[in-house]
C-alpha positions in Angstrom: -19.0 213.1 8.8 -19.0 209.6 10.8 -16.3 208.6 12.5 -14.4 205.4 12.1 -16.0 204.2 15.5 -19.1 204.6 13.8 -18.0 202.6 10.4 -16.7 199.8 12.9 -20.8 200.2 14.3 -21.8 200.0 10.9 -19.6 196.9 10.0 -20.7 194.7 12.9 -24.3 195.5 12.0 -24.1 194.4 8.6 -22.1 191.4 9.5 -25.0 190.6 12.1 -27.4 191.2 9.1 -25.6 189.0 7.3 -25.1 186.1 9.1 -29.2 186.4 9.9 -30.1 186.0 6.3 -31.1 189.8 5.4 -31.3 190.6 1.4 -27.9 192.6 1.3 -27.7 193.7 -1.8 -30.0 197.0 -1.2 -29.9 196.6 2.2 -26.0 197.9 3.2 -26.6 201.4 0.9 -29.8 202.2 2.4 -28.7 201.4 6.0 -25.1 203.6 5.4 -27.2 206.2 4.4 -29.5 206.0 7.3 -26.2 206.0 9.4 -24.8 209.1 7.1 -21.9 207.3 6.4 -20.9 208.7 3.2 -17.9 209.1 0.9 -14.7 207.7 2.0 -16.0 206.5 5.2 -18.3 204.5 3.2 -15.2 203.5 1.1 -13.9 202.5 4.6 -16.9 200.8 5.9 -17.3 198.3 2.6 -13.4 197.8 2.4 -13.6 196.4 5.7 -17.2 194.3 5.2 -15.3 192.9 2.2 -12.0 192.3 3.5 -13.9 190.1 6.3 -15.9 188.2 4.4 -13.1 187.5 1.9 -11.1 186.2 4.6 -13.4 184.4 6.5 -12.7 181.3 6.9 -9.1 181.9 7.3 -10.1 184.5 10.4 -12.6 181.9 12.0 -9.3 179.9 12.0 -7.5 182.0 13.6 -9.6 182.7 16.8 -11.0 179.5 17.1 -7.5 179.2 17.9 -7.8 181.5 20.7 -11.1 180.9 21.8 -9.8 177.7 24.7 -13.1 175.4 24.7 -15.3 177.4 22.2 -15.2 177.4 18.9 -16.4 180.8 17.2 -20.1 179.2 15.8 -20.5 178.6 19.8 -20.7 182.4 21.0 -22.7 185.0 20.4 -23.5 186.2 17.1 -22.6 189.9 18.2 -19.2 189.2 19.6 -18.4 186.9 16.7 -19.2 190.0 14.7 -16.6 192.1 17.0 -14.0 189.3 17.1 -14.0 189.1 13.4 -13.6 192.8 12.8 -10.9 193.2 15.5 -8.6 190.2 13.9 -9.2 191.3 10.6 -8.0 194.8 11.4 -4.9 193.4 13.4 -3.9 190.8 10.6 -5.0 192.5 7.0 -4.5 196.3 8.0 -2.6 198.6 9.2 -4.3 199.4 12.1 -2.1 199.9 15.5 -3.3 196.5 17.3 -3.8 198.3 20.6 -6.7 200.6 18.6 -8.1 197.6 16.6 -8.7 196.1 20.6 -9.8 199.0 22.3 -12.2 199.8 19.8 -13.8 195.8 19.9 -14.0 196.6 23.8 -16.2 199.7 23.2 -18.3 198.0 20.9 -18.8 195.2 23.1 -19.3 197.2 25.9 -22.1 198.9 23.8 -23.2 196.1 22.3 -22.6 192.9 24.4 -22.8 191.4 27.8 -19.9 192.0 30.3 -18.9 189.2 30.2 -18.7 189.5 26.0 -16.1 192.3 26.8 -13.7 190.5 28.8 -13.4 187.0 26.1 -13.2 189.7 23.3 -10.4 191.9 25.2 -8.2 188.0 26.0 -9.1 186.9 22.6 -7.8 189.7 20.7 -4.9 190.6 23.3 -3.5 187.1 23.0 -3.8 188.1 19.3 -1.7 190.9 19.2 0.7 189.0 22.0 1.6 186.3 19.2 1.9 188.9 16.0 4.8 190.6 18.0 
């Protein structure tokens, strides 16, 4: 069984796929299955590819609020990916906020530049500062 790190894995990559044009529709069941990500962590994984992309725009709001002097079409498309999923778990579920960060952080630091990890930790701490 995958864990829910590995869903969150799973989510940024078809986020990334998304946003670089790839054919979707067949695409997200075959690649789950590749993963083994399978019955209610595949629940899991496409409630939270949904719940992003239903709320998009209104997340992109929210940290281009946060981002200072970028704006989130100006970074990376990886750590947009990772800043999405974080807000989205910090403002639509009911994840802790302190998990929803730490697990961005270990997917930048598997995924991104060092320097990734420290704007996605800020971003999403100053986040979680103002939801309190």
């Amino acid at each position: 069984m995958a864990t829910r790190h590995q869903v969150r894995q799973c989510v940024v990559s078809l986020l990334y796929a998304k946003e670089m044009g790839s054919e979707m529709e067949h695409f997200s069941d075959d690649f789950l299955e590749e993963k083994k990500i399978r019955n209610d962590q595949k629940s899991f994984t496409i409630s939270l590819y949904n719940g992003i992309l239903e709320n998009l725009s209104s997340i992109d709001e929210q940290l281009d609020n946060y981002l200072g002097k970028w704006k989130i079409g100006e970074i990376g498309s990886v750590e947009r990916q990772i800043l999405r999923l974080g807000a989205y778990e910090m403002r639509y579920s009911d994840i802790d906020s302190a998990i929803a960060i730490n697990e961005a952080v270990i997917l930048a630091n598997e995924l991104a530049s060092e320097s990734s990890i420290k704007l996605i930790n800020g971003v999403l701490d100053a986040i979680a500062k103002d939801k309190k």
